[in-house]
Amino acid sequence: MNPEIPTGSPSVYRRGWPRVQSLRFAMMMSARVGITPTLKRAAFISKHARNVALRSAVVRRGIQTESLPPSASEAILNHQRLKRPSSPHFTIYQPQLTWISSIANRATGGALSALLYGFSLAYLFAPGTFDSTHIIELISGLPEYVKYAGKLILAAPFAFHSLNGLRHLAWDMGKFLSLKSAYRAGYAVLGATAVSTIALVLM
Amino acid sequence: MSASTLLHAPLSRTFASTAGFRVLRSLQVRRAASSSVQYVPGGPVYKGTVNDPTTFPPPSKMHGSHHWSFERLLAASLVPMTAAAFVTSGSSYPVLDGIFGVSLVMHSHIGFDSMLVDYLHPRKFPFLGNFMKWTLRTMTLGVLVGVYQFNTNDIGLTELIAKVWKA
């Protein structure tokens, strides 16, 4: 912390103009930046006259200032942060096998679990409509292509989630952790998923 | 610039001691200094002063390493159980069917809980996060009762899937 900059000022100017408190600081500033000769002249006249000169200079430029306590800085900062936009991150990341397979694992697991939860709760609240005989009747009445489509929609997420789950458990045991082996395992999972899905649909 | 040289000398010395002290302090659970601005969803509002680090949850093996191990063991146990369910029928081994159903529901609950922790953390979503956490717990309870009812009064989950697949 620079000891020459005055601290403990009881007021904060909203536009960020530094409050000149000491003569020494004024001289230092004018020496560095080469500020107007008016300040140098002001350094040699009385303090009151100098303050009047400075204040009138500020007023002449039409800037409104307001005295705030230091605790107000936190409120101002939080309000600014709430209004700040965030740059695109999730929408611009290049699709890669690593994160696509990860989110697909989560999505397939979530979808299958939602189906399990939905069916179980439906059976709990309406066992008459959702018991096995009604369901089997309903499904056997559907056309063949709908049945095959339904099997595909159920088999593909199940196969992918199970096989990618095995890949995940392998990571937990310390295997396939390099980028190359993670990609190889990922491609193996995709191939095995395709084969398993076809096998399950034709079963 | 003289300003940068001023920054290097005293700042590096003070940073080492204060950073170490602050890290030790932040590891304990401590109540943040009161702030009138609440943590708003989507808003990067901070509590305390600008220099306070984030707080951490209290270390707990039940919510940490034990939870992780249980999750992996459960997922691993689902592999042989699913294979067995494929091979046998649910009516022949009702106990296995029951254990399989309960394990499946527990696995789903842990998965949903991870999604809530990732996307609706109570720290950022104080009302919605906690509300969804308890909604999930209630629903899991209902699902467990429903699975028990279905396995007891009806043919059971594995049998249902087998029959629907051949329907």
Short mmCIF file of C-alpha atoms in Angstrom, two decimals:
data_model
loop_
_atom_site.label_atom_id
_atom_site.label_comp_id
_atom_site.label_asym_id
_atom_site.label_seq_id
_atom_site.Cartn_x
_atom_site.Cartn_y
_atom_site.Cartn_z
CA MET A 1 0.00 0.00 0.00
CA ASN A 2 1.50 3.31 -1.03
CA PRO A 3 1.84 5.34 2.20
CA GLU A 4 1.75 8.60 0.33
CA ILE A 5 -1.81 8.15 -0.92
CA PRO A 6 -4.12 9.54 1.76
CA THR A 7 -6.54 7.02 3.27
CA GLY A 8 -9.41 7.20 5.70
CA SER A 9 -11.23 9.83 3.72
CA PRO A 10 -14.79 10.06 5.01
CA SER A 11 -16.33 10.64 1.60
CA VAL A 12 -16.10 9.03 -1.81
CA TYR A 13 -16.65 10.93 -5.03
CA ARG A 14 -18.88 8.89 -7.29
CA ARG A 15 -17.00 9.74 -10.50
CA GLY A 16 -13.73 8.62 -8.96
CA TRP A 17 -11.93 11.97 -8.73
CA PRO A 18 -9.19 11.69 -6.10
CA ARG A 19 -9.63 14.02 -3.18
CA VAL A 20 -6.54 16.11 -2.75
CA GLN A 21 -5.77 16.29 0.92
CA SER A 22 -2.15 17.06 1.33
CA LEU A 23 0.09 19.58 -0.29
CA ARG A 24 2.78 16.93 -0.76
CA PHE A 25 0.45 14.73 -2.79
CA ALA A 26 -0.57 17.61 -4.98
CA MET A 27 3.05 18.48 -5.68
CA MET A 28 3.87 14.83 -6.40
CA MET A 29 0.96 14.49 -8.78
CA SER A 30 1.72 17.69 -10.62
CA ALA A 31 5.38 16.71 -10.88
CA ARG A 32 4.53 13.33 -12.43
CA VAL A 33 1.69 14.16 -14.76
CA GLY A 34 2.74 17.70 -15.61
CA ILE A 35 -0.62 19.08 -14.58
CA THR A 36 -1.72 22.66 -15.07
CA PRO A 37 0.27 25.50 -13.57
CA THR A 38 -2.88 26.50 -11.69
CA LEU A 39 -2.34 23.69 -9.18
CA LYS A 40 1.29 24.70 -8.67
CA ARG A 41 0.17 28.25 -8.06
CA ALA A 42 -2.58 26.95 -5.78
CA ALA A 43 0.02 25.12 -3.69
CA PHE A 44 1.48 28.41 -2.60
CA ILE A 45 -1.72 30.26 -1.69
CA SER A 46 -3.80 29.61 1.46
CA LYS A 47 -5.50 26.24 1.98
CA HIS A 48 -8.99 27.75 1.96
CA ALA A 49 -8.38 29.61 -1.27
CA ARG A 50 -6.95 26.46 -2.83
CA ASN A 51 -9.96 24.41 -1.83
CA VAL A 52 -12.28 27.07 -3.23
CA ALA A 53 -10.33 27.07 -6.47
CA LEU A 54 -10.51 23.29 -6.74
CA ARG A 55 -14.18 23.10 -5.85
CA SER A 56 -15.07 25.77 -8.34
CA ALA A 57 -13.05 23.92 -10.97
CA VAL A 58 -15.08 20.82 -10.25
CA VAL A 59 -18.40 22.67 -10.34
CA ARG A 60 -17.47 24.38 -13.58
CA ARG A 61 -17.23 21.00 -15.28
CA GLY A 62 -20.78 20.13 -14.13
CA ILE A 63 -20.06 16.88 -12.24
CA GLN A 64 -22.40 16.07 -9.40
CA THR A 65 -20.79 14.46 -6.41
CA GLU A 66 -22.37 12.89 -3.37
CA SER A 67 -20.88 11.98 -0.03
CA LEU A 68 -21.16 8.24 0.78
CA PRO A 69 -19.82 6.13 3.65
CA PRO A 70 -17.20 3.43 2.81
CA SER A 71 -19.77 0.68 3.42
CA ALA A 72 -21.71 1.95 0.40
CA SER A 73 -18.95 0.69 -1.89
CA GLU A 74 -20.06 -2.90 -1.29
CA ALA A 75 -23.65 -2.14 -2.28
CA ILE A 76 -22.52 -0.31 -5.44
CA LEU A 77 -20.21 -3.18 -6.38
CA ASN A 78 -22.94 -5.78 -5.91
CA HIS A 79 -25.43 -3.79 -7.98
CA GLN A 80 -22.88 -3.44 -10.76
CA ARG A 81 -22.12 -7.16 -10.66
CA LEU A 82 -25.79 -8.04 -10.90
CA LYS A 83 -26.10 -6.04 -14.11
CA ARG A 84 -22.95 -7.40 -15.77
CA PRO A 85 -23.45 -9.86 -18.66
CA SER A 86 -21.40 -13.06 -18.85
CA SER A 87 -19.53 -14.03 -22.01
CA PRO A 88 -20.63 -17.17 -23.90
CA HIS A 89 -19.05 -20.32 -22.53
CA PHE A 90 -21.35 -23.31 -22.72
CA THR A 91 -22.79 -22.29 -26.09
CA ILE A 92 -19.45 -21.92 -27.85
CA TYR A 93 -17.42 -24.89 -26.51
CA GLN A 94 -16.38 -27.21 -29.34
CA PRO A 95 -18.27 -30.54 -29.21
CA GLN A 96 -15.86 -33.27 -28.07
CA LEU A 97 -16.31 -36.93 -27.25
CA THR A 98 -15.33 -36.30 -23.63
CA TRP A 99 -18.02 -33.90 -22.61
CA ILE A 100 -20.65 -35.05 -25.12
CA SER A 101 -20.45 -38.60 -23.76
CA SER A 102 -20.53 -37.25 -20.21
CA ILE A 103 -23.68 -35.20 -20.68
CA ALA A 104 -25.24 -37.99 -22.74
CA ASN A 105 -24.58 -40.37 -19.84
CA ARG A 106 -26.37 -37.97 -17.50
CA ALA A 107 -29.22 -37.33 -19.93
CA THR A 108 -29.86 -41.03 -20.67
CA GLY A 109 -29.69 -41.88 -16.96
CA GLY A 110 -32.08 -39.06 -16.14
CA ALA A 111 -34.53 -40.06 -18.85
CA LEU A 112 -34.59 -43.73 -17.84
CA SER A 113 -34.95 -42.81 -14.17
CA ALA A 114 -37.75 -40.38 -14.98
CA LEU A 115 -39.53 -43.24 -16.76
CA LEU A 116 -39.06 -45.50 -13.74
CA TYR A 117 -40.23 -42.80 -11.31
CA GLY A 118 -43.19 -41.87 -13.51
CA PHE A 119 -44.38 -45.43 -13.88
CA SER A 120 -43.94 -46.29 -10.19
CA LEU A 121 -45.79 -43.19 -8.99
CA ALA A 122 -48.52 -43.76 -11.58
CA TYR A 123 -48.95 -47.33 -10.34
CA LEU A 124 -48.99 -46.14 -6.73
CA PHE A 125 -51.77 -43.62 -7.32
CA ALA A 126 -53.77 -45.49 -9.98
CA PRO A 127 -53.04 -49.22 -9.77
CA GLY A 128 -56.19 -50.04 -11.72
CA THR A 129 -55.15 -48.20 -14.89
CA PHE A 130 -51.40 -48.93 -14.75
CA ASP A 131 -51.23 -52.59 -13.81
CA SER A 132 -49.34 -55.02 -16.02
CA THR A 133 -52.35 -56.49 -17.84
CA HIS A 134 -53.52 -53.08 -19.02
CA ILE A 135 -50.07 -52.03 -20.12
CA ILE A 136 -49.43 -55.26 -22.04
CA GLU A 137 -52.84 -54.99 -23.67
CA LEU A 138 -52.18 -51.40 -24.71
CA ILE A 139 -48.80 -52.18 -26.21
CA SER A 140 -49.85 -55.32 -28.06
CA GLY A 141 -52.57 -53.28 -29.75
CA LEU A 142 -50.07 -50.87 -31.30
CA PRO A 143 -48.84 -51.19 -34.94
CA GLU A 144 -45.53 -53.00 -35.52
CA TYR A 145 -43.50 -49.98 -36.52
CA VAL A 146 -44.56 -48.14 -33.34
CA LYS A 147 -43.45 -51.14 -31.29
CA TYR A 148 -40.06 -51.20 -33.01
CA ALA A 149 -39.64 -47.46 -32.58
CA GLY A 150 -40.54 -47.78 -28.90
CA LYS A 151 -38.00 -50.57 -28.43
CA LEU A 152 -35.35 -48.44 -30.12
CA ILE A 153 -36.14 -45.45 -27.93
CA LEU A 154 -35.83 -47.60 -24.80
CA ALA A 155 -32.89 -49.81 -25.82
CA ALA A 156 -30.48 -47.13 -27.09
CA PRO A 157 -30.31 -45.00 -23.89
CA PHE A 158 -30.20 -48.13 -21.74
CA ALA A 159 -27.32 -49.64 -23.73
CA PHE A 160 -25.36 -46.38 -23.86
CA HIS A 161 -25.83 -45.60 -20.17
CA SER A 162 -24.81 -49.11 -19.11
CA LEU A 163 -21.71 -49.27 -21.33
CA ASN A 164 -20.60 -45.71 -20.57
CA GLY A 165 -21.24 -46.50 -16.91
CA LEU A 166 -18.70 -49.32 -17.22
CA ARG A 167 -16.26 -46.81 -18.75
CA HIS A 168 -16.91 -44.47 -15.83
CA LEU A 169 -16.29 -47.23 -13.29
CA ALA A 170 -13.03 -48.03 -15.11
CA TRP A 171 -11.98 -44.39 -14.64
CA ASP A 172 -12.79 -44.72 -10.95
CA MET A 173 -10.40 -47.66 -10.80
CA GLY A 174 -7.69 -45.60 -12.49
CA LYS A 175 -7.89 -46.99 -16.02
CA PHE A 176 -8.30 -45.12 -19.37
CA LEU A 177 -7.37 -41.82 -17.73
CA SER A 178 -5.16 -40.41 -20.48
CA LEU A 179 -6.79 -38.46 -23.28
CA LYS A 180 -5.93 -41.08 -25.89
CA SER A 181 -7.26 -44.03 -23.90
CA ALA A 182 -10.37 -42.08 -22.83
CA TYR A 183 -11.13 -41.42 -26.50
CA ARG A 184 -10.46 -45.05 -27.44
CA ALA A 185 -12.75 -46.29 -24.69
CA GLY A 186 -15.36 -43.74 -25.76
CA TYR A 187 -15.35 -44.98 -29.34
CA ALA A 188 -15.53 -48.57 -28.08
CA VAL A 189 -18.59 -47.64 -26.01
CA LEU A 190 -20.26 -46.03 -29.03
CA GLY A 191 -19.61 -49.10 -31.17
CA ALA A 192 -20.81 -51.48 -28.48
CA THR A 193 -23.90 -49.33 -27.95
CA ALA A 194 -24.83 -49.61 -31.61
CA VAL A 195 -24.38 -53.39 -31.60
CA SER A 196 -26.25 -53.84 -28.30
CA THR A 197 -29.15 -51.65 -29.41
CA ILE A 198 -29.64 -53.69 -32.57
CA ALA A 199 -29.42 -56.91 -30.55
CA LEU A 200 -31.96 -55.67 -28.01
CA VAL A 201 -34.43 -54.41 -30.61
CA LEU A 202 -34.35 -57.69 -32.48
CA MET A 203 -34.72 -59.74 -29.28
CA MET B 1 6.62 2.95 -12.93
CA SER B 2 7.25 3.48 -9.22
CA ALA B 3 3.77 2.23 -8.44
CA SER B 4 4.66 -1.31 -9.59
CA THR B 5 7.86 -1.41 -7.53
CA LEU B 6 5.84 -0.33 -4.52
CA LEU B 7 3.44 -3.19 -5.17
CA HIS B 8 6.13 -5.86 -5.38
CA ALA B 9 8.04 -5.34 -2.13
CA PRO B 10 5.51 -5.09 0.70
CA LEU B 11 2.66 -6.93 -1.07
CA SER B 12 4.54 -10.20 -1.66
CA ARG B 13 5.59 -10.37 1.99
CA THR B 14 2.14 -9.67 3.37
CA PHE B 15 0.40 -11.93 0.84
CA ALA B 16 2.18 -15.09 1.99
CA SER B 17 1.24 -14.67 5.64
CA THR B 18 -2.30 -13.41 5.12
CA ALA B 19 -3.10 -15.95 2.42
CA GLY B 20 -1.97 -18.82 4.63
CA PHE B 21 -3.85 -17.44 7.59
CA ARG B 22 -6.97 -16.86 5.50
CA VAL B 23 -6.87 -20.37 4.02
CA LEU B 24 -6.66 -21.89 7.50
CA ARG B 25 -9.50 -19.71 8.69
CA SER B 26 -11.68 -20.43 5.68
CA LEU B 27 -11.43 -24.17 6.28
CA GLN B 28 -13.41 -23.74 9.47
CA VAL B 29 -17.09 -23.09 9.18
CA ARG B 30 -17.52 -19.42 9.84
CA ARG B 31 -20.46 -17.15 9.50
CA ALA B 32 -19.90 -14.55 6.83
CA ALA B 33 -20.04 -10.91 7.82
CA SER B 34 -23.60 -9.70 7.54
CA SER B 35 -24.44 -8.02 4.30
CA SER B 36 -27.69 -6.35 3.35
CA VAL B 37 -27.54 -7.72 -0.22
CA GLN B 38 -28.84 -11.28 -0.55
CA TYR B 39 -27.35 -13.94 -2.80
CA VAL B 40 -29.48 -13.65 -5.92
CA PRO B 41 -29.84 -16.42 -8.50
CA GLY B 42 -27.56 -15.66 -11.45
CA GLY B 43 -25.98 -12.78 -9.59
CA PRO B 44 -22.33 -12.83 -8.47
CA VAL B 45 -23.10 -11.13 -5.17
CA TYR B 46 -20.53 -11.66 -2.46
CA LYS B 47 -20.90 -11.86 1.29
CA GLY B 48 -18.56 -10.08 3.68
CA THR B 49 -15.76 -7.96 2.23
CA VAL B 50 -13.98 -8.24 -1.11
CA ASN B 51 -11.04 -10.01 0.51
CA ASP B 52 -12.98 -12.79 2.23
CA PRO B 53 -12.59 -16.20 0.57
CA THR B 54 -15.59 -18.43 -0.10
CA THR B 55 -16.85 -20.63 2.71
CA PHE B 56 -16.62 -24.41 2.48
CA PRO B 57 -19.05 -27.03 3.77
CA PRO B 58 -17.86 -28.79 6.94
CA PRO B 59 -15.73 -31.88 6.14
CA SER B 60 -17.80 -35.04 6.56
CA LYS B 61 -16.96 -38.56 5.48
CA MET B 62 -20.66 -39.46 5.21
CA HIS B 63 -21.18 -36.80 2.57
CA GLY B 64 -17.72 -37.18 1.10
CA SER B 65 -15.68 -40.32 0.57
CA HIS B 66 -18.26 -42.76 2.00
CA HIS B 67 -20.96 -41.39 -0.27
CA TRP B 68 -18.65 -41.70 -3.27
CA SER B 69 -17.68 -45.30 -2.43
CA PHE B 70 -21.30 -46.29 -1.84
CA GLU B 71 -22.34 -44.77 -5.16
CA ARG B 72 -19.66 -46.69 -7.09
CA LEU B 73 -20.32 -49.98 -5.29
CA LEU B 74 -24.04 -49.64 -5.99
CA ALA B 75 -23.43 -48.95 -9.68
CA ALA B 76 -21.04 -51.90 -9.90
CA SER B 77 -23.56 -54.22 -8.21
CA LEU B 78 -26.18 -53.24 -10.78
CA VAL B 79 -24.13 -54.89 -13.55
CA PRO B 80 -24.44 -58.53 -12.37
CA MET B 81 -28.01 -57.89 -11.18
CA THR B 82 -29.09 -56.65 -14.62
CA ALA B 83 -27.38 -59.62 -16.27
CA ALA B 84 -29.20 -61.97 -13.87
CA ALA B 85 -32.51 -60.20 -14.56
CA PHE B 86 -31.97 -60.77 -18.29
CA VAL B 87 -31.27 -64.44 -17.82
CA THR B 88 -33.87 -65.45 -15.24
CA SER B 89 -37.45 -64.36 -14.79
CA GLY B 90 -38.61 -62.13 -11.98
CA SER B 91 -41.22 -64.59 -10.75
CA SER B 92 -38.64 -67.32 -10.09
CA TYR B 93 -36.45 -65.19 -7.86
CA PRO B 94 -38.67 -62.53 -6.25
CA VAL B 95 -36.07 -61.59 -3.60
CA LEU B 96 -33.50 -60.82 -6.31
CA ASP B 97 -36.17 -58.85 -8.15
CA GLY B 98 -36.89 -56.86 -5.00
CA ILE B 99 -33.23 -56.09 -4.36
CA PHE B 100 -32.79 -55.15 -8.00
CA GLY B 101 -35.75 -52.76 -7.84
CA VAL B 102 -34.52 -51.07 -4.67
CA SER B 103 -30.96 -50.76 -6.05
CA LEU B 104 -32.29 -49.23 -9.26
CA VAL B 105 -34.31 -46.66 -7.32
CA MET B 106 -31.34 -45.79 -5.08
CA HIS B 107 -29.09 -45.42 -8.14
CA SER B 108 -31.65 -43.11 -9.76
CA HIS B 109 -32.00 -41.07 -6.58
CA ILE B 110 -28.24 -40.54 -6.32
CA GLY B 111 -28.15 -39.53 -9.98
CA PHE B 112 -30.95 -37.01 -9.59
CA ASP B 113 -29.32 -35.67 -6.42
CA SER B 114 -26.06 -35.07 -8.31
CA MET B 115 -27.99 -33.17 -10.97
CA LEU B 116 -29.61 -30.99 -8.31
CA VAL B 117 -26.27 -30.28 -6.65
CA ASP B 118 -24.77 -29.32 -10.01
CA TYR B 119 -27.59 -27.20 -11.43
CA LEU B 120 -29.71 -26.07 -8.48
CA HIS B 121 -27.25 -25.72 -5.58
CA PRO B 122 -28.92 -24.22 -2.46
CA ARG B 123 -26.04 -21.73 -2.17
CA LYS B 124 -27.08 -20.09 -5.41
CA PHE B 125 -30.76 -21.02 -5.44
CA PRO B 126 -31.79 -20.87 -1.79
CA PHE B 127 -35.50 -21.50 -2.26
CA LEU B 128 -35.66 -23.60 -5.43
CA GLY B 129 -32.63 -25.74 -4.52
CA ASN B 130 -33.96 -26.74 -1.13
CA PHE B 131 -37.49 -27.19 -2.47
CA MET B 132 -36.32 -29.53 -5.24
CA LYS B 133 -34.12 -31.47 -2.79
CA TRP B 134 -37.12 -32.27 -0.59
CA THR B 135 -39.37 -32.90 -3.60
CA LEU B 136 -36.87 -35.47 -4.86
CA ARG B 137 -36.70 -37.17 -1.47
CA THR B 138 -40.50 -37.35 -1.24
CA MET B 139 -40.75 -38.71 -4.77
CA THR B 140 -38.11 -41.36 -4.11
CA LEU B 141 -40.07 -42.48 -1.06
CA GLY B 142 -43.22 -42.71 -3.18
CA VAL B 143 -41.36 -44.63 -5.88
CA LEU B 144 -40.04 -47.13 -3.34
CA VAL B 145 -43.57 -47.76 -2.09
CA GLY B 146 -44.83 -48.02 -5.68
CA VAL B 147 -42.09 -50.51 -6.63
CA TYR B 148 -42.88 -52.60 -3.55
CA GLN B 149 -46.58 -52.57 -4.38
CA PHE B 150 -45.93 -53.49 -8.00
CA ASN B 151 -43.54 -56.31 -7.11
CA THR B 152 -45.93 -57.68 -4.48
CA ASN B 153 -49.37 -57.26 -6.07
CA ASP B 154 -48.33 -57.53 -9.69
CA ILE B 155 -45.76 -59.37 -11.76
CA GLY B 156 -42.68 -57.25 -10.87
CA LEU B 157 -40.39 -54.95 -12.84
CA THR B 158 -38.20 -57.48 -14.70
CA GLU B 159 -41.23 -59.58 -15.66
CA LEU B 160 -43.05 -56.49 -16.90
CA ILE B 161 -40.15 -55.43 -19.10
CA ALA B 162 -39.78 -58.97 -20.47
CA LYS B 163 -43.49 -59.22 -21.30
CA VAL B 164 -43.70 -55.72 -22.79
CA TRP B 165 -40.68 -56.45 -24.97
CA LYS B 166 -42.36 -59.54 -26.41
CA ALA B 167 -45.83 -57.99 -26.62
#
